Short mmCIF file of C-alpha atoms in Angstrom, two decimals:
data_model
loop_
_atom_site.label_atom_id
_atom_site.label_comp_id
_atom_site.label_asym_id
_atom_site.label_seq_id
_atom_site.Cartn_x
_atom_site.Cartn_y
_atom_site.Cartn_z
CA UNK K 1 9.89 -14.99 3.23
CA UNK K 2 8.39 -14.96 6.75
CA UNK K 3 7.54 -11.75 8.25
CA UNK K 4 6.65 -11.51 11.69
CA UNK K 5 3.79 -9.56 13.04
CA UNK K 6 4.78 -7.48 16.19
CA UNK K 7 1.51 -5.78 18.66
CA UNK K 8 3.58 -2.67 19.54
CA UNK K 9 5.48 -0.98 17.16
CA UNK K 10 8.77 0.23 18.64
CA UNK K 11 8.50 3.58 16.71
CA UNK K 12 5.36 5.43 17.82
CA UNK K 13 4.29 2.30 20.37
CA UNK K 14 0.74 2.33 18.70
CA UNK K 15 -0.30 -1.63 19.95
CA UNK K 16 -2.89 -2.49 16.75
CA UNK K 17 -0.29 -5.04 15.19
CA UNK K 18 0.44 -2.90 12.92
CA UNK K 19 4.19 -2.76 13.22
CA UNK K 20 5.69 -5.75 10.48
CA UNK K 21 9.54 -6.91 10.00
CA UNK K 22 11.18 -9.53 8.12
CA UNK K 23 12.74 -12.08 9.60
CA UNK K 24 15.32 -12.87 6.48
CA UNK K 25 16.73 -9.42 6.40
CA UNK K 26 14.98 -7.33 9.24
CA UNK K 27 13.36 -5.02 6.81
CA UNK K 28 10.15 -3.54 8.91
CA UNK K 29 7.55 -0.73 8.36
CA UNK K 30 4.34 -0.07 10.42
CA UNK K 31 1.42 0.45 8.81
CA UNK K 32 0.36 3.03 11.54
CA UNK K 33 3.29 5.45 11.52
CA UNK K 34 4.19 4.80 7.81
CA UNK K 35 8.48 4.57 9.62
CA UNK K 36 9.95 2.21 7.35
CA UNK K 37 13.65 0.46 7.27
CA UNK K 38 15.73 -1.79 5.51
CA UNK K 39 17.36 -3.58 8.93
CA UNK K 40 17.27 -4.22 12.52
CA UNK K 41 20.52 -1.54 12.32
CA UNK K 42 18.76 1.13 10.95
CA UNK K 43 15.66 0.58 13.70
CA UNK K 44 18.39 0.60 16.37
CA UNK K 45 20.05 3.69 14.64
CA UNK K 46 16.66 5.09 14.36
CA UNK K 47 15.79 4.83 17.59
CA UNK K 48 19.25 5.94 18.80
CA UNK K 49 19.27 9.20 16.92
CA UNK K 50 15.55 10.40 18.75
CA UNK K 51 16.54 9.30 21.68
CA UNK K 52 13.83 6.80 22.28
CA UNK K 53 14.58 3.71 23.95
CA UNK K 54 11.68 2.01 22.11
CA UNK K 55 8.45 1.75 23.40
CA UNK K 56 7.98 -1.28 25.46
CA UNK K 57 6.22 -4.28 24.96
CA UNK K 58 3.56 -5.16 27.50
CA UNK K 59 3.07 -8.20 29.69
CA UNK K 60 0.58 -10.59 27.42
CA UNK K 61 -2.47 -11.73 29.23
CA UNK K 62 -2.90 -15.14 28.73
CA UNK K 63 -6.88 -16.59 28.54
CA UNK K 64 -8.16 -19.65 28.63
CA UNK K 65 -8.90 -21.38 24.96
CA UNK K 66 -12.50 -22.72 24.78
CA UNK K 67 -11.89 -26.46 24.16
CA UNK K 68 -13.04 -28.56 21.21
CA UNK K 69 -13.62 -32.05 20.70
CA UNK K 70 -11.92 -33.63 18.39
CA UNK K 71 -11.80 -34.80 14.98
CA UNK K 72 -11.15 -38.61 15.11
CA UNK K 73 -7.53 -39.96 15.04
CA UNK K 74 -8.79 -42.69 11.68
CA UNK K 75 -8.98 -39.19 10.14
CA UNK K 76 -5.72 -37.74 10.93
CA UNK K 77 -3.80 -40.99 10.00
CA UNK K 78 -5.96 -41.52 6.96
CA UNK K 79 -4.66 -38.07 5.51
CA UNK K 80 -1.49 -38.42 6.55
CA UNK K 81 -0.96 -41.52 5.13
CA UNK K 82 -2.09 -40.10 1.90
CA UNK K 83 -0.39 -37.46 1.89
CA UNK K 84 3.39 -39.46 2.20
CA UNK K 85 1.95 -41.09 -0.52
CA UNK K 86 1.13 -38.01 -2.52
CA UNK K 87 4.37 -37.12 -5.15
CA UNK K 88 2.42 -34.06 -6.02
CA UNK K 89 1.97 -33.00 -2.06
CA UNK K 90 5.74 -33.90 -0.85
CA UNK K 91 6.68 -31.69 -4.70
CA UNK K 92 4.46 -28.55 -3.60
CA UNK K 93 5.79 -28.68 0.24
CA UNK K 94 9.49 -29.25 -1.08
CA UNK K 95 9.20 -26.13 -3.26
CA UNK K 96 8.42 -24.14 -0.05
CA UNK K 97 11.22 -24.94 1.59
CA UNK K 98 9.60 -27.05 4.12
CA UNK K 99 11.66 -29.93 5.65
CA UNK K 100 10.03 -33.73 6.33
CA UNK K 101 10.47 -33.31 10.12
CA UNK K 102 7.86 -29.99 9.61
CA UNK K 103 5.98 -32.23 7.60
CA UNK K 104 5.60 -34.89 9.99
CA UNK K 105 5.50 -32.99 12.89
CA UNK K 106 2.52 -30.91 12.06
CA UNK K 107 0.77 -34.27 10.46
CA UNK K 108 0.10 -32.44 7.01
CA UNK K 109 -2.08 -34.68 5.18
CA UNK K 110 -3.59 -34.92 1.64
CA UNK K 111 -6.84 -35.49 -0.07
CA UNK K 112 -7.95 -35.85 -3.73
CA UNK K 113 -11.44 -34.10 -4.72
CA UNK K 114 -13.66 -33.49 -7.66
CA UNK K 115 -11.98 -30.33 -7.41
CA UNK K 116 -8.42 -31.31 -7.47
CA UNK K 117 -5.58 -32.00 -4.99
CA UNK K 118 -5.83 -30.67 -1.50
CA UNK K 119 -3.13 -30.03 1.25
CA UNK K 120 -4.74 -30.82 4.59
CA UNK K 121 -3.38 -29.09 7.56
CA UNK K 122 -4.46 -30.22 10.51
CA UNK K 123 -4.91 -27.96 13.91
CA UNK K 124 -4.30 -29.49 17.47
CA UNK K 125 -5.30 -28.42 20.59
CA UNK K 126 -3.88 -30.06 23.99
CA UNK K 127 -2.18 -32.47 21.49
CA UNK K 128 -5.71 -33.57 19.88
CA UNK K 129 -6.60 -32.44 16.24
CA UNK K 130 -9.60 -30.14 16.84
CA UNK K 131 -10.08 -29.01 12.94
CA UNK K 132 -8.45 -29.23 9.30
CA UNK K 133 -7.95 -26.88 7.01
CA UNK K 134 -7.68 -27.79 2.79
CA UNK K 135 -5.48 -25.58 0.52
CA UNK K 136 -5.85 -26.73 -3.25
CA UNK K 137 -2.07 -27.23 -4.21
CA UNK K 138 -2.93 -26.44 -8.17
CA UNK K 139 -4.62 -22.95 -7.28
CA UNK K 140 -4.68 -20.78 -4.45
CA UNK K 141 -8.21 -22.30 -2.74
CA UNK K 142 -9.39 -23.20 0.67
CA UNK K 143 -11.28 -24.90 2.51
CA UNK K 144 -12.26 -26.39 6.14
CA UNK K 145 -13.29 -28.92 8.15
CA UNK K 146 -17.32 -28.21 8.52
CA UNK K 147 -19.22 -26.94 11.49
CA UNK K 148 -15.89 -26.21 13.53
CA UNK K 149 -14.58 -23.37 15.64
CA UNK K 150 -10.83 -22.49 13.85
CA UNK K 151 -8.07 -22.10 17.10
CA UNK K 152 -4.62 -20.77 16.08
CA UNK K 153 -2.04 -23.29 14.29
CA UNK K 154 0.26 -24.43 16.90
CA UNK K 155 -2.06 -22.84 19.41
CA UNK K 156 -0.47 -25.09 21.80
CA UNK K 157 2.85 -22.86 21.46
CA UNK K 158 0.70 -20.77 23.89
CA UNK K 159 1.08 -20.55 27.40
CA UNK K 160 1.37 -18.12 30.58
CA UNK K 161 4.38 -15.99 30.21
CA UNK K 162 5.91 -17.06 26.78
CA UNK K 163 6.50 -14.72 24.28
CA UNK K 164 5.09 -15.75 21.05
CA UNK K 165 5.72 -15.08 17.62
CA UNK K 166 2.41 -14.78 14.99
CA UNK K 167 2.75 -15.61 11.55
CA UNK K 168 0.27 -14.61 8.94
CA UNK K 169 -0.44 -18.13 7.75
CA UNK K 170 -0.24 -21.79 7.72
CA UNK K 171 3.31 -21.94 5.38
CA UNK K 172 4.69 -18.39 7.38
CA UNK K 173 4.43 -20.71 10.83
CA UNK K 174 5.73 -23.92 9.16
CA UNK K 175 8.83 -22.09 8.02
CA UNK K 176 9.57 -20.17 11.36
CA UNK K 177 8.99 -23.29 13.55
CA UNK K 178 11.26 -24.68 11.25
CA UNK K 179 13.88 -21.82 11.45
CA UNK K 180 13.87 -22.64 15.28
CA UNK K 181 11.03 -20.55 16.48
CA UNK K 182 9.11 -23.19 18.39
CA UNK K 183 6.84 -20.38 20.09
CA UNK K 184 5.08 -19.47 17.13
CA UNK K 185 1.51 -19.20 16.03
CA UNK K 186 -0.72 -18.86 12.81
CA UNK K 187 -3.35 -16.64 12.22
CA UNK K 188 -5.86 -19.00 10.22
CA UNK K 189 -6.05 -16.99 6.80
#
């Protein structure tokens, strides 16, 4: 299940990212404080019972992204067009949960290697795909695009004044953009 990663915890307002809570059941902890809970109620009862109105969140500063050039649309499409062609890939994204309009929205491709079946997820910046990342689908392996800076999945989520939501990886963002959370990000793992 996704969890989401939040900069200040609430509890003791330490702003390391530290502070972690599920977004299925609200279950959080931070890893700074040790505080634990088993829902958003007992945070709010938590918080209600110290008297602490939480500790707040501040404004994000929002930076320019250093720009990369990128990879060449023949690429993108060739993937992609394996990968709808792929049983194996549409049977291992299927078994995460993850819907065809996630599919086809983030352009998830496929590629076949000497050393097996790889999951290409491609990363866009300004709309362009500026790197791709390759998770083998038969074991946990990875593997990117050469001689490339990584940006943030979805980096385009990003902008002055939104809130955003980080996930810890590429199948964490897939699920919460896909559970209506349009403003979130992946932290390439």
């Amino acid at each position: 299940k996704p969890q989401l990663n939040l900069r200040v915890c609430p509890i003791c307002g330490d702003a390391n990212w530290h502070f972690y809570i599920s977004e299925a059941t609200g279950a959080h902890d931070c890893k700074h404080c040790w505080h634990a809970g088993k829902s958003i109620a007992s945070l709010r009862f938590h918080l209600k019972e110290t008297g602490s109105n939480g500790h707040a969140v501040p404004e994000p500063e929002f930076r320019p992204v250093h720009r990369l050039p990128p990879v060449e649309e023949d690429k993108v499409v060739e993937l992609e067009e394996a990968f709808w062609a792929s049983k194996r890939a549409l049977e291992w994204c299927r078994a995460k949960g993850l819907s065809k309009r996630i599919l086809r929205q983030f352009r998830l491709g496929y590629e076949r290697t000497k050393n097996g079946p790889w999951l290409a997820i491609p990363y866009f910046q300004d709309g362009k795909c500026v790197t791709v990342k390759y998770r083998n689908i038969e074991k946990k392996a990875f593997r990117w695009m050469p001689h490339r800076p990584i940006p943030l999945l979805n980096q385009d989520a990003i902008g002055p004044g939104k809130e955003i939501m980080v996930a810890e990886g590429e199948t964490d963002l897939l699920s919460l953009v896909q559970a209506g959370f349009e403003n979130a990000v992946g932290l390439p793992s």
